[in-house]
Amino acid sequence: MYYIMTPGPTQVRENVRLSRSLTCTNPDLDPDFYTYYKETCELISSLLHTRNRSLILGGEGILGLEAACATLTEPDDRVLVLDNGVFGKGFADFVKIYGGDPVLYTADYRHTLDVDALEIYLKKDHDFKYATVVHCDTPSGMLNDISRICPLLKQYGILTVVDSVSAMFGEEIRVDDFDIDILCGGSQKALSAPPGLAFVTISPDADAAMHSRKTPVSSFYANLLTFDNWYENQWFPYTMPVSDIHGLRAALENVKNDPYILNRHARISEASRAAVTAAGLRLHQETGFSNTVTVFDVPEGVSAKDILDAVLQKYHIMLAGSFDVLAGQVIRLGHMGENARPEKMAAVFHALDQVLTSLGVALTAGMEDVFMQYLSQGAAKDA
Ligand SMILES: *Cc1c(COP(=O)(O)O)cnc(C)c1O
């Protein structure tokens, strides 16, 4: 049994885990289940501050990203792919698979996307059907300012597909205010439900674009149009995973009943960055720090594997390295959802203090102490 402190999946809260043991019905035939699914979708929309409709898809977070691209993209559509991270760039693959023409807008991987620079670019070229935007690019912990990026794109008539799988409920999202056309989320990050579900919110503009296609969508499972009129017709395109949805519902209720959730994430992440910097370690990002994950560079003379293995074996805490261009270069601490708790992060820093010191890294401060001090100062300030 490990303490899961990775940037997703996260630790699942007990009431979410237990809700998955509720009686299973036949979701295709039970009218009460259609109502339950509908109310759960409405709860998602309300927590994300939108009048747009939501859909819950039976598949991992990635399915939402692929479904958005599959359903919007027609052959030769130009799609602007905002690329300042691994997930950012990855969207180009989905666009290509469905016949589109992805145009990469590549920016510095250590900085949050410069919205003014994007605006200059868009003045020259804005002939795109939609753009893909990553809110928190989890492999580096990059946070992009979707509250400015999406309205800017919309000014140029460009629809937006936003991947906020690892940011939503840890970072503020107001879908209507931010002009987001399709927003993608997942169950296993800040919601702290088990992996297995994706969900999307869909704007009327995105709906119009998807429904005015001239060519059919080259997928069934990733085609959002297969859900059309699901409630009126009492018909899902495939059998819904009942227990996963019970878990999701409980997790959404937890968020609803947690009015300080964003504040909690902000405080924990600020304290985490203070601890890492005070210890003489280097935060991977220069700007654009997500409140859901803290990423620091592996110090000289040790390897990511040494650190991760020792933390796992001696302290039973699972942290994450990274992948793709960041493989072996960084350590990632997930403080999203149920992981964004002072005692849990204190345990993480305690373990890192001991492990890094024993590996010969000279820390300039104890991270556990700095972390706790930072939080208690904040508490004094609030009082
Ligand atoms: C976790 C995550 C996803 C979903 O990936 P899965 O492999 O389905 O968990 C998508 N985008 C981002 C930025 C993520 O962090």
XYZ file of N, CA, C and O in Angstrom, residues 58-223:
664
model
N -17.525 7.242 -21.193
C -16.981 6.052 -20.550
C -15.592 5.745 -21.077
O -15.411 4.896 -21.949
N -14.605 6.411 -20.539
C -13.223 6.187 -20.968
C -12.345 7.173 -20.231
O -12.829 8.156 -19.667
N -11.052 6.944 -20.238
C -10.113 7.803 -19.519
C -10.086 9.230 -20.080
O -10.579 9.479 -21.170
N -9.474 10.139 -19.323
C -9.371 11.549 -19.695
C -9.030 11.789 -21.161
O -9.592 12.681 -21.804
N -8.137 10.972 -21.661
C -7.706 11.108 -23.054
C -8.878 11.021 -24.031
O -8.889 11.672 -25.070
N -9.888 10.237 -23.681
C -11.020 10.071 -24.596
C -11.705 11.411 -24.881
O -12.139 11.662 -26.007
N -11.794 12.284 -23.884
C -12.431 13.580 -24.097
C -11.663 14.408 -25.122
O -12.252 15.042 -26.004
N -10.325 14.384 -25.011
C -9.484 15.129 -25.950
C -9.672 14.596 -27.365
O -9.879 15.356 -28.317
N -9.615 13.276 -27.464
C -9.736 12.674 -28.792
C -11.127 12.907 -29.361
O -11.277 13.216 -30.552
N -12.156 12.786 -28.511
C -13.533 12.952 -29.001
C -13.763 14.381 -29.491
O -14.424 14.601 -30.510
N -13.206 15.361 -28.775
C -13.362 16.753 -29.203
C -12.738 16.934 -30.591
O -13.358 17.505 -31.492
N -11.523 16.413 -30.762
C -10.843 16.552 -32.064
C -11.553 15.748 -33.145
O -11.728 16.219 -34.274
N -11.962 14.534 -32.800
C -12.618 13.676 -33.790
C -13.887 14.329 -34.317
O -14.178 14.280 -35.515
N -14.640 14.957 -33.405
C -15.954 15.452 -33.792
C -15.883 16.825 -34.454
O -16.748 17.174 -35.252
N -14.841 17.584 -34.161
C -14.721 18.913 -34.787
C -13.972 18.874 -36.118
O -14.232 19.684 -36.996
N -13.018 17.940 -36.232
C -12.100 17.996 -37.381
C -12.701 17.386 -38.641
O -13.176 16.249 -38.628
N -12.638 18.137 -39.726
C -12.954 17.579 -41.036
C -11.682 17.609 -41.867
O -10.756 18.372 -41.572
N -11.632 16.779 -42.919
C -10.405 16.721 -43.712
C -9.929 18.118 -44.122
O -10.719 18.935 -44.582
N -8.639 18.337 -43.923
C -7.943 19.570 -44.314
C -8.304 20.803 -43.486
O -7.853 21.907 -43.802
N -9.078 20.649 -42.429
C -9.312 21.779 -41.524
C -7.978 22.210 -40.916
O -7.208 21.370 -40.439
N -7.727 23.494 -40.904
C -6.542 23.990 -40.205
C -6.873 24.141 -38.725
O -7.902 24.725 -38.362
N -6.003 23.602 -37.894
C -6.213 23.643 -36.447
C -4.954 24.200 -35.790
O -3.842 23.738 -36.054
N -5.142 25.213 -34.963
C -4.005 25.825 -34.276
C -3.732 25.041 -32.991
O -4.603 24.922 -32.125
N -2.522 24.505 -32.887
C -2.145 23.692 -31.732
C -1.159 24.492 -30.881
O -0.017 24.698 -31.279
N -1.634 24.982 -29.747
C -0.753 25.768 -28.872
C 0.150 24.802 -28.120
O -0.319 23.939 -27.362
N 1.440 24.948 -28.349
C 2.406 23.953 -27.891
C 3.449 24.613 -26.996
O 4.394 25.229 -27.480
N 3.223 24.514 -25.689
C 4.317 24.859 -24.768
C 4.445 23.778 -23.695
O 4.748 24.041 -22.543
N 4.207 22.552 -24.132
C 4.336 21.412 -23.242
C 4.004 20.128 -23.984
O 3.567 20.160 -25.142
N 4.229 19.011 -23.311
C 4.086 17.692 -23.941
C 2.639 17.433 -24.376
O 2.375 16.965 -25.494
N 1.679 17.743 -23.497
C 0.280 17.541 -23.874
C -0.137 18.549 -24.944
O -0.932 18.225 -25.831
N 0.393 19.756 -24.842
C 0.080 20.774 -25.836
C 0.409 20.277 -27.227
O -0.425 20.282 -28.135
N 1.638 19.796 -27.379
C 2.086 19.301 -28.675
C 1.311 18.052 -29.100
O 1.001 17.855 -30.275
N 0.979 17.226 -28.108
C 0.311 15.952 -28.379
C -1.018 16.103 -29.103
O -1.448 15.189 -29.823
N -1.667 17.233 -28.940
C -2.947 17.447 -29.616
C -2.812 17.331 -31.137
O -3.760 16.977 -31.827
N -1.632 17.659 -31.643
C -1.432 17.603 -33.099
C -1.701 16.193 -33.632
O -2.204 16.022 -34.743
N -1.383 15.177 -32.825
C -1.605 13.796 -33.269
C -3.089 13.525 -33.487
O -3.484 12.909 -34.475
N -3.916 13.971 -32.540
C -5.363 13.746 -32.696
C -5.889 14.473 -33.935
O -6.707 13.943 -34.685
N -5.419 15.695 -34.135
C -5.876 16.462 -35.297
C -5.525 15.708 -36.584
O -6.341 15.560 -37.490
N -4.285 15.196 -36.625
C -3.802 14.494 -37.818
C -4.575 13.202 -38.063
O -4.973 12.896 -39.185
N -4.793 12.434 -36.986
C -5.492 11.155 -37.118
C -6.850 11.351 -37.797
O -7.292 10.526 -38.588
N -7.498 12.486 -37.503
C -8.838 12.719 -38.061
C -8.803 13.590 -39.312
O -9.797 14.166 -39.704
N -7.615 13.670 -39.924
C -7.525 14.269 -41.254
C -7.286 15.765 -41.275
O -7.252 16.374 -42.352
N -7.144 16.377 -40.115
C -6.936 17.825 -40.078
C -5.493 18.204 -40.338
O -4.609 17.345 -40.455
N -5.272 19.500 -40.445
C -3.946 20.034 -40.703
C -3.511 20.822 -39.462
O -3.877 21.987 -39.312
N -2.758 20.176 -38.549
C -2.376 20.883 -37.327
C -1.262 21.895 -37.608
O -0.275 21.568 -38.259
N -1.446 23.112 -37.137
C -0.411 24.135 -37.269
C 0.110 24.412 -35.860
O -0.617 24.910 -35.005
N 1.369 24.022 -35.625
C 1.921 24.183 -34.276
C 2.302 25.635 -34.019
O 2.979 26.266 -34.835
N 1.856 26.149 -32.890
C 2.351 27.435 -32.400
C 3.211 27.080 -31.189
O 2.708 26.823 -30.103
N 4.515 26.993 -31.429
C 5.409 26.490 -30.386
C 6.029 27.648 -29.613
O 6.516 28.607 -30.212
N 5.956 27.542 -28.290
C 6.522 28.593 -27.439
C 7.389 27.941 -26.365
O 7.429 26.716 -26.240
N 8.072 28.780 -25.610
C 9.000 28.339 -24.576
C 8.339 27.367 -23.587
O 7.295 27.672 -23.017
N 8.997 26.207 -23.389
C 8.418 25.178 -22.510
C 8.578 25.507 -21.025
O 8.089 24.767 -20.184
N 9.331 26.564 -20.690
C 9.469 26.897 -19.263
C 8.650 28.117 -18.870
O 8.702 28.560 -17.734
N 7.916 28.659 -19.849
C 7.129 29.858 -19.542
C 5.667 29.670 -19.912
O 5.343 29.022 -20.904
N 4.817 30.308 -19.122
C 3.405 30.312 -19.461
C 3.240 30.983 -20.824
O 4.042 31.848 -21.205
N 2.233 30.584 -21.567
C 2.071 31.101 -22.926
C 1.894 32.619 -22.902
O 1.048 33.141 -22.177
N 2.685 33.299 -23.704
C 2.641 34.763 -23.783
C 1.446 35.160 -24.666
O 1.477 34.996 -25.888
N 0.407 35.684 -24.031
C -0.839 35.944 -24.759
C -0.676 37.119 -25.730
O -1.277 37.137 -26.803
N 0.158 38.085 -25.364
C 0.384 39.219 -26.274
C 1.091 38.765 -27.545
O 0.757 39.219 -28.649
N 2.046 37.849 -27.382
C 2.748 37.323 -28.561
C 1.778 36.527 -29.440
O 1.823 36.608 -30.677
N 0.887 35.794 -28.796
C -0.110 35.035 -29.563
C -0.991 35.991 -30.362
O -1.331 35.725 -31.518
N -1.327 37.105 -29.746
C -2.194 38.066 -30.429
C -1.516 38.626 -31.688
O -2.151 38.759 -32.736
N -0.228 38.878 -31.573
C 0.513 39.383 -32.743
C 0.489 38.342 -33.865
O 0.263 38.656 -35.033
N 0.674 37.092 -33.472
C 0.643 35.998 -34.454
C -0.736 35.911 -35.117
O -0.854 35.769 -36.343
N -1.785 36.020 -34.291
C -3.144 35.854 -34.813
C -3.527 36.978 -35.780
O -4.332 36.770 -36.692
N -2.943 38.145 -35.563
C -3.245 39.250 -36.487
C -2.856 38.865 -37.909
O -3.493 39.265 -38.868
N -1.762 38.082 -38.017
C -1.289 37.702 -39.348
C -1.994 36.452 -39.868
O -2.222 36.307 -41.058
N -2.282 35.530 -38.976
C -2.874 34.263 -39.412
C -3.905 33.807 -38.395
O -3.552 33.501 -37.251
N -5.172 33.799 -38.843
C -6.221 33.357 -37.919
C -7.248 32.484 -38.624
O -8.379 32.348 -38.192
N -6.833 31.899 -39.710
C -7.747 31.058 -40.476
C -7.719 29.623 -39.920
O -7.183 28.715 -40.535
N -8.267 29.486 -38.724
C -8.284 28.171 -38.078
C -9.715 27.843 -37.649
O -10.431 28.718 -37.181
N -10.085 26.579 -37.799
C -11.427 26.188 -37.366
C -11.494 26.183 -35.838
O -12.448 26.641 -35.250
N -10.471 25.621 -35.238
C -10.418 25.644 -33.778
C -8.966 25.617 -33.329
O -8.053 25.426 -34.146
N -8.780 25.848 -32.039
C -7.441 25.795 -31.461
C -7.480 24.852 -30.270
O -8.521 24.711 -29.610
N -6.359 24.218 -29.999
C -6.258 23.372 -28.810
C -5.367 24.065 -27.782
O -4.337 24.656 -28.131
N -5.811 24.022 -26.543
C -5.146 24.754 -25.469
C -5.053 23.823 -24.266
O -6.049 23.193 -23.890
N -3.884 23.737 -23.658
C -3.765 22.952 -22.433
C -3.721 23.913 -21.249
O -2.932 24.856 -21.240
N -4.580 23.666 -20.291
C -4.664 24.534 -19.115
C -3.446 24.285 -18.227
O -2.622 25.163 -18.039
N -3.344 23.070 -17.688
C -2.129 22.689 -16.953
C -1.449 21.575 -17.728
O -2.017 20.498 -17.881
N -0.243 21.841 -18.231
C 0.511 20.803 -18.941
C 1.282 20.017 -17.873
O 2.371 20.396 -17.452
N 0.695 18.923 -17.453
C 1.117 18.193 -16.258
C 2.571 17.712 -16.247
O 3.195 17.717 -15.189
N 3.145 17.263 -17.362
C 4.532 16.788 -17.302
C 5.518 17.843 -16.814
O 6.562 17.505 -16.263
N 5.207 19.128 -16.997
C 6.096 20.190 -16.516
C 5.435 21.054 -15.452
O 6.082 21.910 -14.863
N 4.141 20.866 -15.218
C 3.416 21.710 -14.263
C 3.103 23.094 -14.790
O 2.849 24.022 -14.031
N 3.091 23.221 -16.114
C 2.859 24.516 -16.769
C 1.397 24.938 -16.706
O 0.515 24.185 -17.100
N 1.177 26.146 -16.227
C -0.188 26.681 -16.212
C -0.327 27.748 -17.288
O 0.470 28.683 -17.348
N -1.325 27.601 -18.138
C -1.605 28.626 -19.141
C -2.869 29.389 -18.765
O -3.795 28.824 -18.178
N -2.888 30.664 -19.123
C -3.985 31.534 -18.697
C -5.158 31.450 -19.674
O -5.299 32.276 -20.578
N -6.004 30.452 -19.458
C -7.122 30.251 -20.385
C -8.147 31.379 -20.289
O -8.942 31.563 -21.194
N -8.114 32.152 -19.199
C -9.075 33.253 -19.087
C -8.762 34.353 -20.104
O -9.618 35.161 -20.439
N -7.541 34.386 -20.603
C -7.186 35.358 -21.651
C -7.044 34.703 -23.024
O -7.391 35.309 -24.038
N -6.510 33.483 -23.036
C -6.237 32.833 -24.326
C -7.532 32.542 -25.092
O -7.654 32.841 -26.287
N -8.514 31.985 -24.397
C -9.726 31.555 -25.108
C -10.550 32.735 -25.644
O -10.977 32.701 -26.804
N -10.756 33.786 -24.831
C -11.490 34.932 -25.394
C -10.752 35.566 -26.588
O -11.389 36.017 -27.537
N -9.418 35.576 -26.537
C -8.659 36.129 -27.657
C -8.916 35.318 -28.932
O -9.186 35.868 -30.004
N -8.835 34.000 -28.804
C -9.063 33.146 -29.975
C -10.483 33.345 -30.503
O -10.710 33.409 -31.715
N -11.401 33.461 -29.589
C -12.806 33.618 -29.963
C -13.027 34.919 -30.750
O -13.836 34.961 -31.675
N -12.274 35.966 -30.372
C -12.364 37.234 -31.119
C -12.066 37.035 -32.596
O -12.561 37.757 -33.440
N -11.189 36.064 -32.876
C -10.828 35.783 -34.263
C -11.699 34.666 -34.853
O -11.371 34.108 -35.897
N -12.773 34.339 -34.160
C -13.691 33.321 -34.683
C -13.155 31.906 -34.573
O -13.611 31.014 -35.286
N -12.163 31.705 -33.704
C -11.557 30.373 -33.565
C -12.167 29.675 -32.346
O -12.134 30.217 -31.237
N -12.725 28.501 -32.577
C -13.268 27.721 -31.455
C -12.106 27.205 -30.598
O -10.985 27.059 -31.098
N -12.393 26.896 -29.330
C -11.314 26.379 -28.482
C -11.675 25.020 -27.884
O -12.800 24.798 -27.442
N -10.681 24.147 -27.887
C -10.762 22.876 -27.164
C -9.726 22.975 -26.050
O -8.530 23.127 -26.318
N -10.191 22.935 -24.811
C -9.287 23.136 -23.680
C -9.153 21.834 -22.880
O -10.154 21.249 -22.459
N -7.918 21.409 -22.706
C -7.625 20.266 -21.848
C -7.320 20.812 -20.448
O -6.254 21.381 -20.216
N -8.297 20.630 -19.554
C -8.062 21.046 -18.166
C -8.137 19.831 -17.247
O -8.500 19.928 -16.080
N -7.767 18.679 -17.805
C -7.897 17.438 -17.038
C -7.183 17.562 -15.686
O -7.721 17.161 -14.655
N -5.987 18.150 -15.684
C -5.211 18.162 -14.443
C -5.288 19.502 -13.710
O -4.570 19.712 -12.746
N -6.141 20.414 -14.173
C -6.244 21.711 -13.495
C -7.620 21.922 -12.871
O -7.724 22.502 -11.794
N -8.661 21.489 -13.529
C -10.008 21.843 -13.066
C -10.252 21.392 -11.628
O -9.820 20.335 -11.214
N -10.869 22.260 -10.883
C -11.168 22.120 -9.455
C -9.948 22.384 -8.570
O -10.054 22.398 -7.354
N -8.793 22.615 -9.211
C -7.627 23.099 -8.467
C -7.317 24.523 -8.905
O -6.643 25.270 -8.214
N -7.782 24.861 -10.091
C -7.623 26.202 -10.669
C -9.007 26.705 -11.040
O -9.872 25.924 -11.430
N -9.167 28.004 -10.973
C -10.475 28.557 -11.308
C -10.798 28.341 -12.790
O -9.975 28.601 -13.655
N -12.011 27.889 -13.042
C -12.495 27.819 -14.422
C -13.908 28.364 -14.456
O -14.767 27.931 -13.681
N -14.130 29.316 -15.315
C -15.471 29.849 -15.560
C -15.688 29.753 -17.055
O -15.285 30.631 -17.805
N -16.270 28.626 -17.463
C -16.341 28.300 -18.887
C -17.006 29.416 -19.690
O -16.501 29.818 -20.747
N -18.116 29.952 -19.187
C -18.827 30.979 -19.968
C -18.026 32.273 -20.009
O -17.862 32.880 -21.067
N -17.498 32.693 -18.869
C -16.711 33.930 -18.845
C -15.448 33.805 -19.695
O -14.987 34.775 -20.279
N -14.869 32.614 -19.730
C -13.616 32.414 -20.470
C -13.863 32.063 -21.946
O -12.909 31.864 -22.685
N -15.130 31.929 -22.348
C -15.449 31.631 -23.755
C -14.854 30.307 -24.239
O -14.285 30.240 -25.337
N -14.981 29.280 -23.421
C -14.410 27.974 -23.799
C -15.466 27.157 -24.534
O -16.579 26.987 -24.037
N -15.115 26.651 -25.718
C -16.112 25.910 -26.493
C -16.222 24.451 -26.071
O -17.316 23.963 -25.819
N -15.097 23.754 -26.025
C -15.151 22.389 -25.478
C -14.092 22.301 -24.379
O -12.905 22.561 -24.618
N -14.539 21.971 -23.195
C -13.627 21.823 -22.062
C -13.574 20.343 -21.698
O -14.620 19.702 -21.577
N -12.363 19.820 -21.548
C -12.195 18.392 -21.252
C -11.690 18.189 -19.830
O -10.733 18.842 -19.406
N -12.328 17.276 -19.129
C -11.908 16.936 -17.770
C -11.854 15.434 -17.575
O -12.307 14.664 -18.433
N -11.310 15.014 -16.445
C -11.209 13.589 -16.150
C -11.466 13.325 -14.676
O -11.413 14.245 -13.854
N -11.735 12.083 -14.364
C -12.143 11.733 -12.997
C -10.980 11.622 -12.019
O -11.146 11.785 -10.818
N -9.782 11.368 -12.512
C -8.716 10.873 -11.631
C -7.698 11.921 -11.197
O -6.668 11.585 -10.660
N -7.980 13.202 -11.463
C -7.013 14.228 -11.062
C -7.583 14.965 -9.840
O -7.755 14.340 -8.813
N -7.862 16.262 -9.952
C -8.282 16.994 -8.743
C -9.649 16.536 -8.207
O -9.979 16.806 -7.057
N -10.414 15.852 -9.011
C -11.691 15.340 -8.489
C -11.466 14.196 -7.508
O -12.337 13.869 -6.707
N -10.342 13.543 -7.631
C -10.008 12.443 -6.731
C -11.025 11.313 -6.753
O -11.404 10.766 -5.719
N -11.481 11.007 -7.937
C -12.241 9.777 -8.166
C -11.292 8.815 -8.892
O -10.248 9.248 -9.386
N -11.623 7.538 -8.927
C -10.719 6.615 -9.630
C -10.656 6.934 -11.124
O -11.553 7.586 -11.658
N -9.596 6.470 -11.805
C -9.525 6.665 -13.251
C -10.693 5.964 -13.939
O -11.241 5.013 -13.383
N -11.041 6.419 -15.106
C -12.053 5.703 -15.884
C -13.057 6.568 -16.605
O -13.739 6.107 -17.503
N -13.156 7.856 -16.227
C -14.169 8.687 -16.875
C -13.567 9.977 -17.411
O -12.679 10.577 -16.809
N -14.120 10.397 -18.539
C -13.838 11.715 -19.098
C -15.157 12.469 -19.131
O -16.232 11.857 -19.133
N -15.086 13.780 -19.135
C -16.314 14.544 -19.387
C -15.953 15.803 -20.163
O -14.811 16.265 -20.141
N -16.945 16.296 -20.876
C -16.739 17.489 -21.705
C -17.911 18.432 -21.519
O -19.033 17.987 -21.262
N -17.640 19.741 -21.611
C -18.727 20.705 -21.738
C -18.664 21.233 -23.170
O -17.573 21.424 -23.720
N -19.843 21.448 -23.753
C -19.922 21.776 -25.186
C -20.745 23.041 -25.382
O -21.912 23.091 -24.966
N -20.158 24.042 -26.015
C -20.860 25.321 -26.223
C -21.793 25.225 -27.437
O -21.621 24.354 -28.300
N -22.757 26.134 -27.532
C -23.614 26.162 -28.731
C -22.795 26.347 -30.013
O -23.115 25.741 -31.044
N -21.727 27.136 -29.980
C -20.905 27.310 -31.187
C -20.219 25.999 -31.592
O -20.137 25.668 -32.777
N -19.718 25.278 -30.596
C -19.089 23.987 -30.905
C -20.136 23.025 -31.453
O -19.890 22.285 -32.413
N -21.326 23.060 -30.848
C -22.421 22.212 -31.330
C -22.741 22.515 -32.787
O -22.907 21.602 -33.604
N -22.823 23.801 -33.091
C -23.152 24.200 -34.464
C -22.080 23.681 -35.423
O -22.390 23.145 -36.490
N -20.817 23.818 -35.035
C -19.727 23.371 -35.917
C -19.776 21.851 -36.118
O -19.606 21.347 -37.231
N -20.053 21.136 -35.045
C -20.061 19.669 -35.159
C -21.245 19.186 -35.992
O -21.145 18.217 -36.735
N -22.369 19.907 -35.865
C -23.570 19.463 -36.569
C -23.635 19.940 -38.015
O -24.479 19.478 -38.776
N -22.731 20.868 -38.384
C -22.772 21.314 -39.786
C -21.645 20.678 -40.595
O -21.300 21.151 -41.676
N -21.083 19.595 -40.093
C -20.038 18.887 -40.836
C -20.582 18.409 -42.180
O -21.749 18.045 -42.285
N -19.660 18.361 -43.148
C -20.071 17.826 -44.456
C -19.693 16.349 -44.578
O -20.179 15.647 -45.448
N -18.789 15.928 -43.707
C -18.322 14.536 -43.773
C -18.633 13.857 -42.441
O -18.684 14.526 -41.405
N -18.842 12.555 -42.467
C -19.128 11.862 -41.199
C -17.880 11.795 -40.312
O -16.757 11.868 -40.799
N -18.088 11.653 -39.008
C -16.978 11.520 -38.070
C -16.372 10.129 -38.230
O -17.101 9.135 -38.265
N -15.040 10.066 -38.328
C -14.383 8.773 -38.569
C -14.168 7.985 -37.290
O -13.072 7.499 -37.023
N -15.181 7.919 -36.469
C -15.079 7.146 -35.234
C -16.492 6.937 -34.725
O -17.386 7.731 -35.028
N -16.674 5.881 -33.974
C -17.946 5.765 -33.263
C -17.756 6.160 -31.808
O -18.430 7.032 -31.282
N -16.766 5.519 -31.167
C -16.583 5.711 -29.718
C -16.181 7.136 -29.384
O -16.532 7.658 -28.326
N -15.438 7.782 -30.289
C -14.951 9.147 -30.021
C -15.815 10.189 -30.725
O -15.399 11.313 -30.909
N -17.023 9.807 -31.111
C -17.909 10.736 -31.814
C -18.930 11.302 -30.833
O -19.816 10.587 -30.359
